[in-house]
Amino acid sequence: MRLDLFLKLSRLCPRRTVAQKLCDAGIVLLNGRPAKSAHDVKAGDEIIIRKANKEVVARVLNVPTSHNVSRRDANSLIEIVSKTELDPEIGV
């Protein structure tokens, strides 16, 4: 499954277009490397989303087979490893 679609279905991003823009900007890392929105996601992958003031690290548990996932089932797709508030003065 494409990374941008997975981010939408797992509720890490509100819309697929937002996920595509984050990937294009280099904000989304897949297994420690910047990933394009068309990159395939597999179970066990680690997704890092770095925004200006926070960083979210999530591990992929399951990849859905359909393009419709309920809110309840979205929680079973990922495990949030960490959420970190970043200091904007440092620029990290």
C-alpha atoms as a PDB file:
ATOM      1  CA  MET A   1       0.000   0.000   0.000  1.00  0.00           C
ATOM      2  CA  ARG A   2       1.203   3.517  -0.809  1.00  0.00           C
ATOM      3  CA  LEU A   3       2.615   5.579   2.063  1.00  0.00           C
ATOM      4  CA  ASP A   4       0.273   8.541   1.534  1.00  0.00           C
ATOM      5  CA  LEU A   5      -2.786   6.302   1.542  1.00  0.00           C
ATOM      6  CA  PHE A   6      -1.578   4.467   4.642  1.00  0.00           C
ATOM      7  CA  LEU A   7      -1.031   7.764   6.501  1.00  0.00           C
ATOM      8  CA  LYS A   8      -4.620   8.737   5.718  1.00  0.00           C
ATOM      9  CA  LEU A   9      -6.135   5.370   6.672  1.00  0.00           C
ATOM     10  CA  SER A  10      -4.164   5.178   9.922  1.00  0.00           C
ATOM     11  CA  ARG A  11      -5.305   8.710  10.829  1.00  0.00           C
ATOM     12  CA  LEU A  12      -1.737  10.029  11.069  1.00  0.00           C
ATOM     13  CA  CYS A  13      -2.754  12.600   8.429  1.00  0.00           C
ATOM     14  CA  PRO A  14      -6.253  13.999   7.917  1.00  0.00           C
ATOM     15  CA  ARG A  15      -6.225  13.749   4.106  1.00  0.00           C
ATOM     16  CA  ARG A  16      -4.196  12.035   1.418  1.00  0.00           C
ATOM     17  CA  THR A  17      -3.204  15.360  -0.159  1.00  0.00           C
ATOM     18  CA  VAL A  18      -1.772  16.498   3.182  1.00  0.00           C
ATOM     19  CA  ALA A  19       0.212  13.252   3.398  1.00  0.00           C
ATOM     20  CA  GLN A  20       1.535  13.802  -0.146  1.00  0.00           C
ATOM     21  CA  LYS A  21       2.651  17.350   0.691  1.00  0.00           C
ATOM     22  CA  LEU A  22       4.402  16.180   3.860  1.00  0.00           C
ATOM     23  CA  CYS A  23       6.231  13.479   1.901  1.00  0.00           C
ATOM     24  CA  ASP A  24       7.232  15.931  -0.845  1.00  0.00           C
ATOM     25  CA  ALA A  25       8.609  18.324   1.796  1.00  0.00           C
ATOM     26  CA  GLY A  26      10.762  15.563   3.320  1.00  0.00           C
ATOM     27  CA  ILE A  27       8.902  15.655   6.644  1.00  0.00           C
ATOM     28  CA  VAL A  28       7.952  11.950   6.558  1.00  0.00           C
ATOM     29  CA  LEU A  29      10.698   9.391   7.109  1.00  0.00           C
ATOM     30  CA  LEU A  30      10.209   5.678   6.465  1.00  0.00           C
ATOM     31  CA  ASN A  31      12.738   3.501   8.300  1.00  0.00           C
ATOM     32  CA  GLY A  32      14.955   6.530   8.869  1.00  0.00           C
ATOM     33  CA  ARG A  33      15.016   7.777   5.268  1.00  0.00           C
ATOM     34  CA  PRO A  34      12.930  10.445   3.544  1.00  0.00           C
ATOM     35  CA  ALA A  35      10.146   8.704   1.654  1.00  0.00           C
ATOM     36  CA  LYS A  36       8.077   9.640  -1.355  1.00  0.00           C
ATOM     37  CA  SER A  37       4.315   9.318  -1.163  1.00  0.00           C
ATOM     38  CA  ALA A  38       4.261   6.324  -3.548  1.00  0.00           C
ATOM     39  CA  HIS A  39       6.634   4.227  -1.426  1.00  0.00           C
ATOM     40  CA  ASP A  40       5.221   0.848  -0.334  1.00  0.00           C
ATOM     41  CA  VAL A  41       4.497   0.333   3.364  1.00  0.00           C
ATOM     42  CA  LYS A  42       4.936  -3.080   4.991  1.00  0.00           C
ATOM     43  CA  ALA A  43       4.250  -4.398   8.478  1.00  0.00           C
ATOM     44  CA  GLY A  44       7.196  -3.657  10.756  1.00  0.00           C
ATOM     45  CA  ASP A  45       8.143  -0.372   9.048  1.00  0.00           C
ATOM     46  CA  GLU A  46       8.781   2.692  11.200  1.00  0.00           C
ATOM     47  CA  ILE A  47       7.249   6.021  10.172  1.00  0.00           C
ATOM     48  CA  ILE A  48       8.553   9.301  11.574  1.00  0.00           C
ATOM     49  CA  ILE A  49       6.662  12.538  10.986  1.00  0.00           C
ATOM     50  CA  ARG A  50       8.618  15.668  11.959  1.00  0.00           C
ATOM     51  CA  LYS A  51       6.695  18.905  12.078  1.00  0.00           C
ATOM     52  CA  ALA A  52       7.906  22.273  13.365  1.00  0.00           C
ATOM     53  CA  ASN A  53       7.124  21.617  17.011  1.00  0.00           C
ATOM     54  CA  LYS A  54       6.644  17.849  17.360  1.00  0.00           C
ATOM     55  CA  GLU A  55       7.823  14.469  16.175  1.00  0.00           C
ATOM     56  CA  VAL A  56       5.669  11.345  16.024  1.00  0.00           C
ATOM     57  CA  VAL A  57       7.241   7.895  15.674  1.00  0.00           C
ATOM     58  CA  ALA A  58       4.864   5.072  14.716  1.00  0.00           C
ATOM     59  CA  ARG A  59       5.415   1.392  13.910  1.00  0.00           C
ATOM     60  CA  VAL A  60       3.262  -0.271  11.255  1.00  0.00           C
ATOM     61  CA  LEU A  61       1.481  -3.298  12.719  1.00  0.00           C
ATOM     62  CA  ASN A  62      -0.914  -4.165   9.880  1.00  0.00           C
ATOM     63  CA  VAL A  63      -1.456  -3.010   6.331  1.00  0.00           C
ATOM     64  CA  PRO A  64      -5.154  -2.955   5.371  1.00  0.00           C
ATOM     65  CA  THR A  65      -6.316  -4.830   2.318  1.00  0.00           C
ATOM     66  CA  SER A  66      -9.092  -2.365   1.480  1.00  0.00           C
ATOM     67  CA  HIS A  67      -9.179   1.406   1.085  1.00  0.00           C
ATOM     68  CA  ASN A  68     -11.922   1.801   3.703  1.00  0.00           C
ATOM     69  CA  VAL A  69     -10.921   1.511   7.349  1.00  0.00           C
ATOM     70  CA  SER A  70     -13.156   2.395  10.287  1.00  0.00           C
ATOM     71  CA  ARG A  71     -11.875   4.647  13.062  1.00  0.00           C
ATOM     72  CA  ARG A  72     -11.890   1.714  15.456  1.00  0.00           C
ATOM     73  CA  ASP A  73      -9.827  -0.446  13.092  1.00  0.00           C
ATOM     74  CA  ALA A  74      -7.405   2.404  12.329  1.00  0.00           C
ATOM     75  CA  ASN A  75      -5.964   2.047  15.826  1.00  0.00           C
ATOM     76  CA  SER A  76      -4.914  -1.527  15.041  1.00  0.00           C
ATOM     77  CA  LEU A  77      -2.829  -0.431  12.025  1.00  0.00           C
ATOM     78  CA  ILE A  78      -0.131   1.419  13.973  1.00  0.00           C
ATOM     79  CA  GLU A  79       1.572   1.555  17.348  1.00  0.00           C
ATOM     80  CA  ILE A  80       2.689   5.005  18.485  1.00  0.00           C
ATOM     81  CA  VAL A  81       6.255   4.499  19.721  1.00  0.00           C
ATOM     82  CA  SER A  82       6.811   8.088  20.857  1.00  0.00           C
ATOM     83  CA  LYS A  83       5.505  11.627  20.641  1.00  0.00           C
ATOM     84  CA  THR A  84       8.078  14.318  21.296  1.00  0.00           C
ATOM     85  CA  GLU A  85       7.639  18.060  21.607  1.00  0.00           C
ATOM     86  CA  LEU A  86      10.569  19.760  19.867  1.00  0.00           C
ATOM     87  CA  ASP A  87      12.121  23.046  20.908  1.00  0.00           C
ATOM     88  CA  PRO A  88      11.539  25.496  18.014  1.00  0.00           C
ATOM     89  CA  GLU A  89      14.599  27.553  18.977  1.00  0.00           C
ATOM     90  CA  ILE A  90      16.953  24.654  18.348  1.00  0.00           C
ATOM     91  CA  GLY A  91      15.519  23.964  14.897  1.00  0.00           C
ATOM     92  CA  VAL A  92      15.561  20.195  15.280  1.00  0.00           C
END
